[in-house]
Amino acid sequence: MSDRSVLQKILRDLRNPLFRNGYALMANTGITAVLGMGYWLLATRFYTPEEFGSGQALITAMRLFASLTALGFVGALARYIPIAGRRTADVILRGYGMAAATGGVAAIGFLLTLPMWGEIYSVLGGLGHGLFFLGAVLVWSVFTLQDVALTGLRQAVWVPVNNLVFGLVKMGLLVALAGSLPEGGIFVSWVIPTAIALIPVNFLIFGLQVPKHVRETAGEARPPGLREMGRFLAGDFPGTLSMLAIVYLVPVLIAARVGEATFGRFSMAHTLGCMIELLAMNMAISLTVEGSFDRSRLAANARQALKRALLIITPIIGVACLAAPLILAVFGSEFATEGTTLLRLMALAVLPRVLIEVYLSSLRALGEARKLAVVQIGLAALVLASIMALFPFVGVNSVGYGLLFSELLVALLIFRSLRKVLKGGETGRHRVTQRSPEAA
């Protein structure tokens, strides 16, 4: 296929909201990956290996507690913002409030039990440091949901813009604090730009995009009732909480078992692996949004999303596997020595994860909360059990082996059901049996 025909295909795709949102989110992942690598590269140059690992550990813990409810609302906001109509602002604000409240309570519990979490987190023992960490959790809770709110409003094009500015400011502050705040500068440089970003992005959401969305969907909106959203969250949240254990709890547990410098090298490979995985998840979120707008198009959109995701992600996985030592060597030879196997395993695990994410997003669009919970909890249990069993033998590489084995197994188990979704069997059944809004 010529370069011109590829460009024409992409331009055609951009007229489709599914791909416009999906490409925007994938572009955001690419921007985040590049700026993230630049940020951590600067961190290795301006901070000691111990401070590098400590900063990674604090950021991971912050994101763990901030995401306890926030990630649970990712699926719900993607599912209900498109049809919320006049209640759109209320749906988003409820998500913000519950995420911040849950994250705050969890962070307080963490701070009160610091001795249980290892020496690496002892820096949070003082009142001032503890309060700053608590504030960071509250800020990140809202920051986590901003992107999905814009995606649900079909304005994902603003997501990479926001994160481009955020990433650049974060890098500048990292360097500026290296001399004045050598201990804690990494964490502070991450949190301050996050707090600043809340103001313009939420003005964009509530001041401009929500009113526009309400006007454009006035004739199509079906505002969800609290009971309907509650049923969805009851099924989606336990599963999402299980997925949270894979993304954020695993690194926190690793941090409690290894030294600061070792954790820093582990977390760099782990972060890069997670960035590749985000590509699959972002296209899937867009699929949930479009499936909520029009379920009759879900099967076609799912097929196209799967095709595009594999087309984009497969070469990236190949590059990551082949060039893993070179990529990690940018940060230092020890990063390549200790992280190459982990990065390769995590990259390979993304292939089955693409299938899983497309299936999960289809279930969200169809409101199949029980199936969502079963698949997500089962995957998380497999991953955690595999890592715990393998850690004594292969150390931090157990994370890669556990992810690859578990995601391959789950992809095989859900493949038959995914084929039904792709062929339109599930969407056809739901067109017949879907209840009216009043029944909800």
CSV table of C-alpha atoms in Angstrom, one decimal:
chain,number,residue,atom,x,y,z
A,1,MET,CA,0.0,0.0,0.0
A,2,SER,CA,1.4,3.4,-1.0
A,3,ASP,CA,2.1,6.2,1.5
A,4,ARG,CA,-0.7,8.2,-0.2
A,5,SER,CA,-3.3,5.5,0.1
A,6,VAL,CA,-2.3,5.0,3.8
A,7,LEU,CA,-2.8,8.7,4.4
A,8,GLN,CA,-6.1,8.7,2.6
A,9,LYS,CA,-7.3,5.7,4.7
A,10,ILE,CA,-6.3,7.6,7.9
A,11,LEU,CA,-8.1,10.7,6.8
A,12,ARG,CA,-11.3,8.6,6.1
A,13,ASP,CA,-11.0,7.1,9.5
A,14,LEU,CA,-10.8,10.5,11.1
A,15,ARG,CA,-14.4,11.2,9.9
A,16,ASN,CA,-15.5,8.3,12.1
A,17,PRO,CA,-15.8,9.3,15.8
A,18,LEU,CA,-14.6,5.8,16.8
A,19,PHE,CA,-11.3,6.2,15.0
A,20,ARG,CA,-11.0,9.9,15.7
A,21,ASN,CA,-11.2,9.3,19.4
A,22,GLY,CA,-9.1,6.1,19.1
A,23,TYR,CA,-6.3,7.8,17.1
A,24,ALA,CA,-6.3,10.7,19.5
A,25,LEU,CA,-5.9,8.4,22.5
A,26,MET,CA,-3.2,6.4,20.7
A,27,ALA,CA,-1.4,9.7,19.8
A,28,ASN,CA,-1.7,10.6,23.5
A,29,THR,CA,-0.1,7.3,24.5
A,30,GLY,CA,2.7,8.0,22.0
A,31,ILE,CA,3.2,11.5,23.3
A,32,THR,CA,3.1,10.3,26.9
A,33,ALA,CA,5.6,7.5,26.1
A,34,VAL,CA,8.1,9.9,24.4
A,35,LEU,CA,7.8,12.6,27.1
A,36,GLY,CA,7.9,10.0,29.8
A,37,MET,CA,11.1,8.5,28.5
A,38,GLY,CA,12.5,12.0,28.4
A,39,TYR,CA,11.4,12.8,31.9
A,40,TRP,CA,12.9,9.6,33.4
A,41,LEU,CA,16.1,10.1,31.3
A,42,LEU,CA,16.5,13.5,32.9
A,43,ALA,CA,15.8,12.0,36.3
A,44,THR,CA,18.6,9.5,35.9
A,45,ARG,CA,21.0,12.4,35.0
A,46,PHE,CA,20.0,14.8,37.8
A,47,TYR,CA,19.1,12.5,40.7
A,48,THR,CA,20.8,9.5,42.4
A,49,PRO,CA,19.7,5.9,41.7
A,50,GLU,CA,18.2,5.8,45.2
A,51,GLU,CA,16.2,9.0,44.7
A,52,PHE,CA,15.1,7.8,41.3
A,53,GLY,CA,13.7,4.6,42.8
A,54,SER,CA,12.2,6.4,45.7
A,55,GLY,CA,10.4,8.9,43.3
A,56,GLN,CA,9.1,6.0,41.2
A,57,ALA,CA,7.8,4.3,44.3
A,58,LEU,CA,6.0,7.4,45.6
A,59,ILE,CA,4.4,8.1,42.3
A,60,THR,CA,3.2,4.4,42.0
A,61,ALA,CA,1.7,4.5,45.5
A,62,MET,CA,-0.1,7.8,44.7
A,63,ARG,CA,-1.5,6.4,41.5
A,64,LEU,CA,-2.6,3.2,43.3
A,65,PHE,CA,-4.8,5.0,45.9
A,66,ALA,CA,-6.0,7.8,43.5
A,67,SER,CA,-7.2,5.1,41.1
A,68,LEU,CA,-9.1,2.9,43.6
A,69,THR,CA,-12.4,4.5,42.4
A,70,ALA,CA,-11.2,6.6,39.5
A,71,LEU,CA,-10.4,3.6,37.4
A,72,GLY,CA,-13.8,2.1,38.3
A,73,PHE,CA,-15.4,5.2,36.8
A,74,VAL,CA,-13.5,5.0,33.6
A,75,GLY,CA,-15.8,2.4,32.1
A,76,ALA,CA,-18.9,4.0,33.7
A,77,LEU,CA,-18.1,7.5,32.3
A,78,ALA,CA,-17.3,6.1,28.8
A,79,ARG,CA,-20.6,4.2,29.0
A,80,TYR,CA,-22.9,6.9,30.3
A,81,ILE,CA,-21.6,10.3,29.2
A,82,PRO,CA,-22.6,9.7,25.6
A,83,ILE,CA,-26.3,9.3,26.7
A,84,ALA,CA,-26.4,11.4,29.8
A,85,GLY,CA,-27.9,14.5,28.2
A,86,ARG,CA,-28.8,17.2,30.7
A,87,ARG,CA,-27.2,15.1,33.5
A,88,THR,CA,-23.8,15.0,31.8
A,89,ALA,CA,-22.1,17.5,34.2
A,90,ASP,CA,-23.7,15.7,37.2
A,91,VAL,CA,-22.4,12.3,36.0
A,92,ILE,CA,-18.8,13.6,35.7
A,93,LEU,CA,-18.9,15.5,39.0
A,94,ARG,CA,-20.2,12.4,40.8
A,95,GLY,CA,-17.3,10.4,39.4
A,96,TYR,CA,-14.8,13.1,40.5
A,97,GLY,CA,-16.2,13.3,44.0
A,98,MET,CA,-16.4,9.6,44.6
A,99,ALA,CA,-12.9,9.0,43.2
A,100,ALA,CA,-11.4,11.8,45.4
A,101,ALA,CA,-13.2,10.6,48.5
A,102,THR,CA,-12.2,7.0,48.2
A,103,GLY,CA,-8.6,7.8,47.2
A,104,GLY,CA,-8.3,10.1,50.2
A,105,VAL,CA,-9.5,7.5,52.7
A,106,ALA,CA,-7.2,4.9,51.2
A,107,ALA,CA,-4.2,7.3,51.4
A,108,ILE,CA,-4.9,8.1,55.0
A,109,GLY,CA,-5.0,4.4,55.8
A,110,PHE,CA,-1.7,3.9,54.0
A,111,LEU,CA,-0.1,6.8,55.9
A,112,LEU,CA,-1.3,5.3,59.2
A,113,THR,CA,0.2,2.0,58.4
A,114,LEU,CA,3.5,3.1,56.8
A,115,PRO,CA,5.8,0.6,58.7
A,116,MET,CA,4.0,-2.3,57.0
A,117,TRP,CA,4.9,-1.0,53.5
A,118,GLY,CA,8.7,-1.1,53.7
A,119,GLU,CA,11.6,1.3,54.2
A,120,ILE,CA,11.1,2.9,50.8
A,121,TYR,CA,8.0,4.7,52.0
A,122,SER,CA,9.4,5.9,55.3
A,123,VAL,CA,9.9,9.4,53.8
A,124,LEU,CA,6.2,10.0,54.1
A,125,GLY,CA,6.4,9.7,57.9
A,126,GLY,CA,6.3,13.4,58.7
A,127,LEU,CA,3.1,15.4,58.9
A,128,GLY,CA,4.0,17.8,56.1
A,129,HIS,CA,5.1,15.0,53.7
A,130,GLY,CA,2.0,13.0,54.6
A,131,LEU,CA,-0.3,15.9,53.9
A,132,PHE,CA,1.4,16.6,50.6
A,133,PHE,CA,1.0,12.9,49.6
A,134,LEU,CA,-2.7,13.1,50.5
A,135,GLY,CA,-3.2,16.2,48.4
A,136,ALA,CA,-1.4,14.5,45.5
A,137,VAL,CA,-3.8,11.5,45.7
A,138,LEU,CA,-6.9,13.8,45.6
A,139,VAL,CA,-5.5,15.8,42.6
A,140,TRP,CA,-4.5,12.6,40.7
A,141,SER,CA,-8.0,11.2,41.3
A,142,VAL,CA,-9.6,14.0,39.3
A,143,PHE,CA,-6.7,14.1,36.8
A,144,THR,CA,-7.3,10.4,36.0
A,145,LEU,CA,-10.9,11.0,35.0
A,146,GLN,CA,-10.4,14.2,32.9
A,147,ASP,CA,-9.2,12.2,29.9
A,148,VAL,CA,-12.1,9.8,29.9
A,149,ALA,CA,-14.6,12.6,30.4
A,150,LEU,CA,-13.2,14.3,27.2
A,151,THR,CA,-13.3,10.9,25.4
A,152,GLY,CA,-17.0,10.4,26.5
A,153,LEU,CA,-17.8,13.8,25.1
A,154,ARG,CA,-16.2,12.8,21.8
A,155,GLN,CA,-13.4,15.4,22.4
A,156,ALA,CA,-10.5,13.1,22.8
A,157,VAL,CA,-8.4,15.3,20.5
A,158,TRP,CA,-7.8,17.5,23.5
A,159,VAL,CA,-6.3,14.7,25.5
A,160,PRO,CA,-2.9,14.6,23.8
A,161,VAL,CA,-2.8,18.4,23.9
A,162,ASN,CA,-3.3,18.4,27.6
A,163,ASN,CA,-0.7,15.7,28.2
A,164,LEU,CA,1.8,17.3,25.9
A,165,VAL,CA,1.8,20.5,27.9
A,166,PHE,CA,1.7,18.6,31.2
A,167,GLY,CA,4.7,16.5,30.2
A,168,LEU,CA,6.8,19.5,29.1
A,169,VAL,CA,6.0,21.5,32.3
A,170,LYS,CA,6.8,18.4,34.4
A,171,MET,CA,10.2,17.9,32.7
A,172,GLY,CA,11.1,21.6,33.2
A,173,LEU,CA,10.2,21.5,36.9
A,174,LEU,CA,12.1,18.3,37.4
A,175,VAL,CA,15.3,19.9,36.2
A,176,ALA,CA,14.6,23.2,38.2
A,177,LEU,CA,14.2,21.2,41.4
A,178,ALA,CA,17.3,19.1,41.1
A,179,GLY,CA,19.5,21.6,42.9
A,180,SER,CA,17.0,23.0,45.4
A,181,LEU,CA,15.2,19.8,46.2
A,182,PRO,CA,17.4,16.8,45.5
A,183,GLU,CA,15.3,14.6,47.8
A,184,GLY,CA,11.7,14.6,46.8
A,185,GLY,CA,12.1,16.7,43.6
A,186,ILE,CA,10.9,13.9,41.4
A,187,PHE,CA,7.6,13.5,43.2
A,188,VAL,CA,7.0,17.2,43.6
A,189,SER,CA,7.7,17.9,39.9
A,190,TRP,CA,5.1,15.3,39.1
A,191,VAL,CA,2.4,16.6,41.4
A,192,ILE,CA,2.5,20.4,40.9
A,193,PRO,CA,1.9,20.4,37.1
A,194,THR,CA,-1.0,17.9,37.7
A,195,ALA,CA,-2.7,20.3,40.1
A,196,ILE,CA,-2.2,23.2,37.7
A,197,ALA,CA,-3.7,21.2,34.7
A,198,LEU,CA,-7.0,20.7,36.5
A,199,ILE,CA,-8.1,24.3,36.0
A,200,PRO,CA,-7.9,24.8,32.2
A,201,VAL,CA,-9.0,21.2,31.4
A,202,ASN,CA,-12.1,21.4,33.6
A,203,PHE,CA,-13.0,24.8,32.2
A,204,LEU,CA,-12.9,23.1,28.8
A,205,ILE,CA,-15.0,20.2,30.0
A,206,PHE,CA,-17.7,22.1,32.0
A,207,GLY,CA,-17.6,25.5,30.4
A,208,LEU,CA,-17.5,24.5,26.7
A,209,GLN,CA,-17.9,20.8,25.9
A,210,VAL,CA,-20.6,19.7,28.3
A,211,PRO,CA,-23.1,22.5,27.1
A,212,LYS,CA,-22.2,21.6,23.5
A,213,HIS,CA,-22.8,17.9,24.2
A,214,VAL,CA,-26.1,18.5,25.9
A,215,ARG,CA,-27.3,20.6,22.8
A,216,GLU,CA,-26.1,18.0,20.3
A,217,THR,CA,-27.7,15.0,22.0
A,218,ALA,CA,-30.9,16.6,23.1
A,219,GLY,CA,-33.1,14.4,20.9
A,220,GLU,CA,-31.0,11.2,21.5
A,221,ALA,CA,-30.1,11.4,25.2
A,222,ARG,CA,-31.3,8.8,27.7
A,223,PRO,CA,-30.1,10.1,31.0
A,224,PRO,CA,-29.1,7.1,33.2
A,225,GLY,CA,-30.8,6.7,36.6
A,226,LEU,CA,-28.8,6.2,39.7
A,227,ARG,CA,-30.1,2.6,40.0
A,228,GLU,CA,-28.9,1.8,36.4
A,229,MET,CA,-25.5,3.3,37.0
A,230,GLY,CA,-25.3,1.6,40.4
A,231,ARG,CA,-26.0,-1.8,38.8
A,232,PHE,CA,-23.3,-1.2,36.2
A,233,LEU,CA,-20.7,-0.1,38.8
A,234,ALA,CA,-21.6,-3.1,41.0
A,235,GLY,CA,-20.5,-5.4,38.2
A,236,ASP,CA,-17.7,-3.2,36.7
A,237,PHE,CA,-16.1,-1.9,39.8
A,238,PRO,CA,-15.0,-5.2,41.4
A,239,GLY,CA,-13.4,-6.2,38.1
A,240,THR,CA,-11.8,-2.9,37.6
A,241,LEU,CA,-10.4,-3.0,41.2
A,242,SER,CA,-8.9,-6.4,40.3
A,243,MET,CA,-7.3,-4.8,37.2
A,244,LEU,CA,-5.9,-2.1,39.4
A,245,ALA,CA,-4.1,-4.7,41.4
A,246,ILE,CA,-2.2,-5.7,38.2
A,247,VAL,CA,-1.3,-2.2,37.2
A,248,TYR,CA,-0.4,-0.4,40.5
A,249,LEU,CA,-0.5,-2.9,43.4
A,250,VAL,CA,2.1,-5.2,41.9
A,251,PRO,CA,4.7,-2.4,41.7
A,252,VAL,CA,4.0,-1.3,45.2
A,253,LEU,CA,4.4,-4.9,46.4
A,254,ILE,CA,7.7,-5.2,44.5
A,255,ALA,CA,8.9,-1.9,46.0
A,256,ALA,CA,8.4,-3.3,49.5
A,257,ARG,CA,10.6,-6.4,48.6
A,258,VAL,CA,13.6,-4.8,46.8
A,259,GLY,CA,15.9,-1.9,47.3
A,260,GLU,CA,15.4,1.6,45.9
A,261,ALA,CA,17.9,1.3,43.1
A,262,THR,CA,16.6,-2.1,42.0
A,263,PHE,CA,13.0,-0.9,42.1
A,264,GLY,CA,14.0,2.1,39.9
A,265,ARG,CA,15.4,-0.2,37.2
A,266,PHE,CA,12.4,-2.5,37.5
A,267,SER,CA,9.9,0.3,37.3
A,268,MET,CA,11.4,1.8,34.1
A,269,ALA,CA,10.9,-1.5,32.2
A,270,HIS,CA,7.5,-1.9,33.8
A,271,THR,CA,6.5,1.7,32.8
A,272,LEU,CA,7.5,1.2,29.2
A,273,GLY,CA,5.6,-2.1,29.1
A,274,CYS,CA,2.5,-0.5,30.5
A,275,MET,CA,2.6,2.3,27.9
A,276,ILE,CA,2.4,-0.3,25.1
A,277,GLU,CA,-0.6,-1.9,26.9
A,278,LEU,CA,-2.3,1.5,27.1
A,279,LEU,CA,-2.5,1.6,23.3
A,280,ALA,CA,-4.8,-1.4,23.4
A,281,MET,CA,-6.9,0.0,26.2
A,282,ASN,CA,-7.3,3.4,24.6
A,283,MET,CA,-8.8,2.1,21.4
A,284,ALA,CA,-11.1,-0.1,23.5
A,285,ILE,CA,-12.4,2.9,25.6
A,286,SER,CA,-13.3,4.6,22.3
A,287,LEU,CA,-15.2,1.4,21.3
A,288,THR,CA,-17.3,1.6,24.6
A,289,VAL,CA,-18.2,5.3,23.8
A,290,GLU,CA,-19.4,4.5,20.3
A,291,GLY,CA,-21.1,1.3,21.3
A,292,SER,CA,-23.1,3.4,23.8
A,293,PHE,CA,-24.1,5.8,21.1
A,294,ASP,CA,-25.2,3.1,18.7
A,295,ARG,CA,-25.3,-0.5,19.7
A,296,SER,CA,-26.3,-1.6,16.2
A,297,ARG,CA,-22.9,-0.6,15.1
A,298,LEU,CA,-21.0,-2.4,17.9
A,299,ALA,CA,-20.0,-5.5,16.0
A,300,ALA,CA,-18.7,-3.5,13.0
A,301,ASN,CA,-16.9,-1.0,15.3
A,302,ALA,CA,-15.4,-3.9,17.4
A,303,ARG,CA,-14.0,-5.6,14.2
A,304,GLN,CA,-12.5,-2.3,13.0
A,305,ALA,CA,-11.1,-1.4,16.4
A,306,LEU,CA,-9.5,-4.8,16.7
A,307,LYS,CA,-8.0,-4.6,13.2
A,308,ARG,CA,-6.6,-1.1,13.7
A,309,ALA,CA,-5.3,-1.9,17.2
A,310,LEU,CA,-3.4,-5.0,16.0
A,311,LEU,CA,-2.2,-3.1,12.9
A,312,ILE,CA,-0.7,-0.4,15.0
A,313,ILE,CA,0.4,-2.4,18.1
A,314,THR,CA,2.0,-5.4,16.4
A,315,PRO,CA,5.0,-3.5,14.9
A,316,ILE,CA,5.5,-1.6,18.2
A,317,ILE,CA,5.7,-5.0,20.0
A,318,GLY,CA,8.2,-6.2,17.5
A,319,VAL,CA,10.4,-3.1,18.0
A,320,ALA,CA,10.1,-3.4,21.8
A,321,CYS,CA,11.2,-7.0,21.8
A,322,LEU,CA,14.1,-6.5,19.4
A,323,ALA,CA,15.3,-3.2,20.7
A,324,ALA,CA,14.6,-3.6,24.4
A,325,PRO,CA,18.3,-3.6,25.4
A,326,LEU,CA,19.0,-0.5,23.3
A,327,ILE,CA,15.9,1.3,24.6
A,328,LEU,CA,16.7,0.6,28.3
A,329,ALA,CA,20.4,1.3,27.8
A,330,VAL,CA,19.5,4.9,27.2
A,331,PHE,CA,18.9,5.1,30.9
A,332,GLY,CA,22.1,3.2,31.8
A,333,SER,CA,23.6,-0.2,31.3
A,334,GLU,CA,22.2,-1.6,34.5
A,335,PHE,CA,18.6,-0.7,33.3
A,336,ALA,CA,19.3,-2.9,30.2
A,337,THR,CA,20.8,-5.7,32.1
A,338,GLU,CA,18.0,-6.0,34.7
A,339,GLY,CA,15.0,-4.9,32.6
A,340,THR,CA,15.3,-6.4,29.1
A,341,THR,CA,13.6,-9.7,29.8
A,342,LEU,CA,10.7,-7.9,31.7
A,343,LEU,CA,10.1,-5.4,28.9
A,344,ARG,CA,10.0,-8.2,26.3
A,345,LEU,CA,7.6,-10.3,28.3
A,346,MET,CA,5.3,-7.4,29.0
A,347,ALA,CA,5.4,-6.3,25.3
A,348,LEU,CA,4.4,-9.9,24.1
A,349,ALA,CA,1.6,-9.9,26.7
A,350,VAL,CA,-0.1,-7.0,25.0
A,351,LEU,CA,-1.1,-9.1,21.9
A,352,PRO,CA,-3.6,-11.2,23.9
A,353,ARG,CA,-4.5,-8.1,25.9
A,354,VAL,CA,-5.8,-6.5,22.7
A,355,LEU,CA,-8.4,-9.3,22.4
A,356,ILE,CA,-9.3,-9.0,26.1
A,357,GLU,CA,-9.8,-5.2,26.0
A,358,VAL,CA,-11.9,-5.2,22.9
A,359,TYR,CA,-14.1,-7.9,24.5
A,360,LEU,CA,-14.3,-6.0,27.8
A,361,SER,CA,-15.3,-2.8,26.1
A,362,SER,CA,-18.0,-4.5,24.1
A,363,LEU,CA,-19.4,-5.9,27.4
A,364,ARG,CA,-19.4,-2.4,28.9
A,365,ALA,CA,-21.3,-1.0,25.9
A,366,LEU,CA,-23.8,-3.9,26.2
A,367,GLY,CA,-24.1,-3.4,30.0
A,368,GLU,CA,-22.9,-6.9,30.7
A,369,ALA,CA,-21.6,-6.1,34.2
A,370,ARG,CA,-21.5,-9.6,35.5
A,371,LYS,CA,-19.4,-11.0,32.7
A,372,LEU,CA,-17.1,-8.0,33.0
A,373,ALA,CA,-16.5,-8.8,36.7
A,374,VAL,CA,-15.9,-12.5,36.0
A,375,VAL,CA,-13.3,-11.9,33.3
A,376,GLN,CA,-11.4,-9.1,35.1
A,377,ILE,CA,-11.4,-10.7,38.5
A,378,GLY,CA,-10.3,-14.0,37.0
A,379,LEU,CA,-7.4,-12.3,35.1
A,380,ALA,CA,-6.2,-10.4,38.1
A,381,ALA,CA,-6.3,-13.5,40.3
A,382,LEU,CA,-4.3,-15.4,37.7
A,383,VAL,CA,-1.7,-12.6,37.4
A,384,LEU,CA,-1.2,-12.1,41.1
A,385,ALA,CA,-1.0,-15.9,41.8
A,386,SER,CA,1.5,-16.4,39.0
A,387,ILE,CA,3.7,-13.5,40.2
A,388,MET,CA,3.7,-14.7,43.8
A,389,ALA,CA,4.6,-18.2,42.8
A,390,LEU,CA,7.4,-17.2,40.4
A,391,PHE,CA,9.0,-14.3,42.4
A,392,PRO,CA,11.2,-16.5,44.6
A,393,PHE,CA,12.7,-18.1,41.4
A,394,VAL,CA,12.9,-15.3,38.8
A,395,GLY,CA,12.6,-12.1,40.9
A,396,VAL,CA,11.1,-9.1,39.3
A,397,ASN,CA,10.8,-10.9,35.9
A,398,SER,CA,8.0,-12.8,37.5
A,399,VAL,CA,5.8,-9.8,36.7
A,400,GLY,CA,6.4,-10.4,33.0
A,401,TYR,CA,6.0,-14.1,33.0
A,402,GLY,CA,2.8,-13.8,35.1
A,403,LEU,CA,1.3,-11.3,32.7
A,404,LEU,CA,2.1,-13.2,29.6
A,405,PHE,CA,0.8,-16.6,30.9
A,406,SER,CA,-2.4,-15.1,32.4
A,407,GLU,CA,-3.4,-13.0,29.5
A,408,LEU,CA,-2.8,-15.8,27.0
A,409,LEU,CA,-4.9,-18.1,29.0
A,410,VAL,CA,-7.8,-15.6,29.4
A,411,ALA,CA,-7.6,-14.6,25.7
A,412,LEU,CA,-8.1,-18.3,24.9
A,413,LEU,CA,-11.0,-18.6,27.3
A,414,ILE,CA,-12.9,-15.6,26.0
A,415,PHE,CA,-12.1,-16.1,22.3
A,416,ARG,CA,-15.3,-17.9,21.5
A,417,SER,CA,-17.5,-15.2,23.1
A,418,LEU,CA,-15.4,-12.5,21.4
A,419,ARG,CA,-16.1,-14.1,18.0
A,420,LYS,CA,-19.9,-13.8,18.7
A,421,VAL,CA,-19.5,-10.1,19.5
A,422,LEU,CA,-17.5,-9.6,16.3
A,423,LYS,CA,-20.1,-11.4,14.3
A,424,GLY,CA,-23.0,-9.4,15.8
A,425,GLY,CA,-24.6,-12.2,17.8
A,426,GLU,CA,-24.4,-10.4,21.1
A,427,THR,CA,-25.5,-7.0,19.8
A,428,GLY,CA,-28.5,-8.6,18.0
A,429,ARG,CA,-29.6,-10.3,21.2
A,430,HIS,CA,-29.4,-7.1,23.2
A,431,ARG,CA,-31.4,-5.1,20.6
A,432,VAL,CA,-34.3,-7.4,21.4
A,433,THR,CA,-33.9,-7.7,25.1
A,434,GLN,CA,-32.7,-4.2,26.1
A,435,ARG,CA,-35.0,-2.7,28.7
A,436,SER,CA,-36.4,0.8,28.4
A,437,PRO,CA,-35.0,3.7,30.5
A,438,GLU,CA,-38.1,3.7,32.7
A,439,ALA,CA,-37.5,0.0,33.5
A,440,ALA,CA,-34.1,0.9,34.8
